[in-house]
Amino acid sequence: MKLCLAAIVLCFGLSEAFFFNRRTATATGEASPQCFAQGSAGRCEFYSCFENRLPCGSRGYMSKYGGYYCARFAEMYDTFDQQGKDWINASSRCMTERLLAYYNQDTVQCHDLAHFAWNTWSACYQETGFCNVFWANRQAFWNVYQFRDLFNLGSGKIWREMIQITSRCAALRGSAEFTERGGFQGMIENIRNIGDRIRNTVSKK
Ligand SMILES: *[C@@H]1O[C@H](CO)[C@@H](O)[C@H](O)[C@H]1NC(C)=O
């Protein structure tokens, strides 16, 4: 089962390379103070006003991930415990505040923006204490990152990020549940190492 999941994740990882976003977004108008306010407050509307000004399209980070998952968390808000709710507000705000750095620009490379956004995603999860709320809210998280999303093209990225983040929680905590996920991550690392070993062997010849 684990091998099976790893294979799926790796496949989606590879397929994403074919959908690499080379687009450059050009500002469609002035930066709006209202959008700034939404970004500073961590509101989901920020993603659509960002996308309206600097459109990277439906496969861009803002539409496909940022706005989409922000709305999912808002929809599922009541299924989280109080700590989880506080975490949703803190992490949403952390992400939109940092994305504001790009909002002012006149042009944006969509790929760079996505790269920055994923780093922000991962950094904000850690800084706002995702590891402290994850286990108690695991069912709610699972509902947000619905299983069917696993079969949407490009969603492998979310799963790889989640695996990495939960594995870091494992390193912090070492609980049995997290060790399970650490094992999963370890296996993916092994698969990567096999690639390196092959390359080393080939380059020695
Ligand atoms: C916290 O997040 C929820 C869901 O997005 C939102 O409805 C609520 O207004 C937020 N609360 C604060 C204080 O920002």
Coordinates of C-alpha atoms in Angstrom, one line a residue, residues 42-173:
G42 CA -5.6 36.6 5.9
R43 CA -8.9 36.7 4.1
C44 CA -9.5 34.2 1.3
E45 CA -10.7 37.0 -1.0
F46 CA -7.1 38.1 -1.3
Y47 CA -6.3 35.2 -3.6
S48 CA -9.0 36.2 -6.2
C49 CA -8.1 39.9 -6.1
F50 CA -4.4 39.0 -6.5
E51 CA -5.4 36.8 -9.5
N52 CA -7.5 39.6 -11.0
R53 CA -4.6 42.0 -10.9
L54 CA -1.9 39.5 -11.9
P55 CA -3.6 36.6 -13.7
C56 CA -1.6 33.3 -13.8
G57 CA -4.7 31.4 -14.9
S58 CA -6.7 28.5 -13.5
R59 CA -3.5 26.3 -13.1
G60 CA -1.6 29.1 -11.3
Y61 CA -1.0 28.9 -7.6
M62 CA -3.5 31.5 -6.6
S63 CA -6.5 29.8 -8.2
K64 CA -5.6 26.2 -8.1
Y65 CA -4.1 26.0 -4.6
G66 CA -4.1 29.2 -2.6
G67 CA -7.7 30.4 -3.1
Y68 CA -9.0 26.8 -3.4
Y69 CA -7.6 25.5 -0.1
C70 CA -8.3 28.8 1.8
A71 CA -11.9 28.3 0.8
R72 CA -11.8 24.6 1.8
F73 CA -10.4 25.5 5.3
A74 CA -13.2 28.2 5.7
E75 CA -15.8 25.7 4.6
M76 CA -14.5 23.0 7.1
Y77 CA -13.7 25.6 9.9
D78 CA -16.2 24.2 12.4
T79 CA -14.9 20.7 12.1
F80 CA -11.6 21.8 13.7
D81 CA -11.1 22.1 17.5
Q82 CA -10.3 25.5 19.0
Q83 CA -6.6 25.1 18.6
G84 CA -7.1 24.0 15.0
K85 CA -9.3 27.1 14.3
D86 CA -6.7 29.4 15.7
W87 CA -4.1 27.7 13.6
I88 CA -6.3 28.2 10.4
N89 CA -6.5 31.9 11.1
A90 CA -2.8 32.2 11.9
S91 CA -1.5 30.2 9.0
S92 CA -3.9 31.9 6.5
R93 CA -2.7 35.3 7.6
C94 CA 0.9 34.2 7.6
M95 CA 0.6 33.2 3.9
T96 CA -1.4 36.1 2.5
E97 CA 0.8 38.6 4.4
R98 CA 3.9 37.2 2.7
L99 CA 2.3 37.0 -0.7
L100 CA 1.6 40.7 -0.5
A101 CA 5.3 41.1 -1.4
Y102 CA 4.3 40.1 -5.0
Y103 CA 1.1 41.9 -5.2
N104 CA 2.6 45.3 -5.8
Q105 CA 4.7 44.2 -8.8
D106 CA 3.8 45.2 -12.4
T107 CA 4.8 41.8 -13.8
V108 CA 5.2 38.4 -12.2
Q109 CA 6.7 35.2 -13.5
C110 CA 4.0 32.7 -12.6
H111 CA 6.6 29.9 -11.9
D112 CA 8.6 32.1 -9.5
L113 CA 5.4 33.1 -7.8
A114 CA 4.3 29.5 -7.3
H115 CA 7.8 28.6 -6.0
F116 CA 7.7 31.4 -3.5
A117 CA 4.1 30.5 -2.5
W118 CA 5.0 26.9 -1.9
N119 CA 8.0 27.9 0.3
T120 CA 5.7 30.3 2.2
W121 CA 3.1 27.5 2.6
S122 CA 5.6 25.2 4.1
A123 CA 7.3 27.9 6.3
C124 CA 3.9 29.2 7.6
Y125 CA 2.7 25.7 8.4
Q126 CA 5.8 25.2 10.6
E127 CA 5.9 28.7 12.1
T128 CA 2.2 28.6 13.2
G129 CA 2.6 25.2 14.9
F130 CA 1.0 22.8 12.4
C131 CA 2.6 19.9 14.3
N132 CA 0.7 20.9 17.5
V133 CA -2.7 20.7 15.9
F134 CA -2.3 18.1 13.2
W135 CA -2.9 14.9 15.0
A136 CA -6.0 16.0 17.0
N137 CA -7.5 17.4 13.8
R138 CA -6.3 14.7 11.3
Q139 CA -9.8 13.8 10.2
A140 CA -10.6 17.5 9.5
F141 CA -7.3 17.9 7.6
W142 CA -8.0 14.8 5.6
N143 CA -11.4 16.3 4.6
V144 CA -9.8 19.5 3.5
Y145 CA -7.2 17.7 1.4
Q146 CA -9.8 15.3 0.1
F147 CA -8.7 12.0 -1.2
R148 CA -10.3 12.7 -4.6
D149 CA -7.8 15.6 -5.0
L150 CA -5.1 13.0 -5.1
F151 CA -6.4 12.1 -8.6
N152 CA -6.5 15.7 -9.9
L153 CA -3.6 16.5 -12.1
G154 CA -1.0 18.5 -10.3
S155 CA -2.2 17.7 -6.8
G156 CA 0.8 15.5 -6.2
K157 CA 2.5 18.7 -5.1
I158 CA 0.1 19.1 -2.1
W159 CA 0.7 15.5 -1.1
R160 CA 4.5 15.8 -1.3
E161 CA 4.4 19.0 0.8
M162 CA 2.1 17.4 3.3
I163 CA 4.3 14.3 3.6
Q164 CA 7.4 16.5 4.1
I165 CA 5.7 18.7 6.7
T166 CA 4.2 15.8 8.7
S167 CA 7.6 14.1 8.5
R168 CA 9.2 17.1 10.1
C169 CA 6.6 16.8 12.8
A170 CA 7.8 13.3 13.3
A171 CA 11.3 14.5 13.7
L172 CA 10.1 16.9 16.3
R173 CA 7.9 14.5 18.2

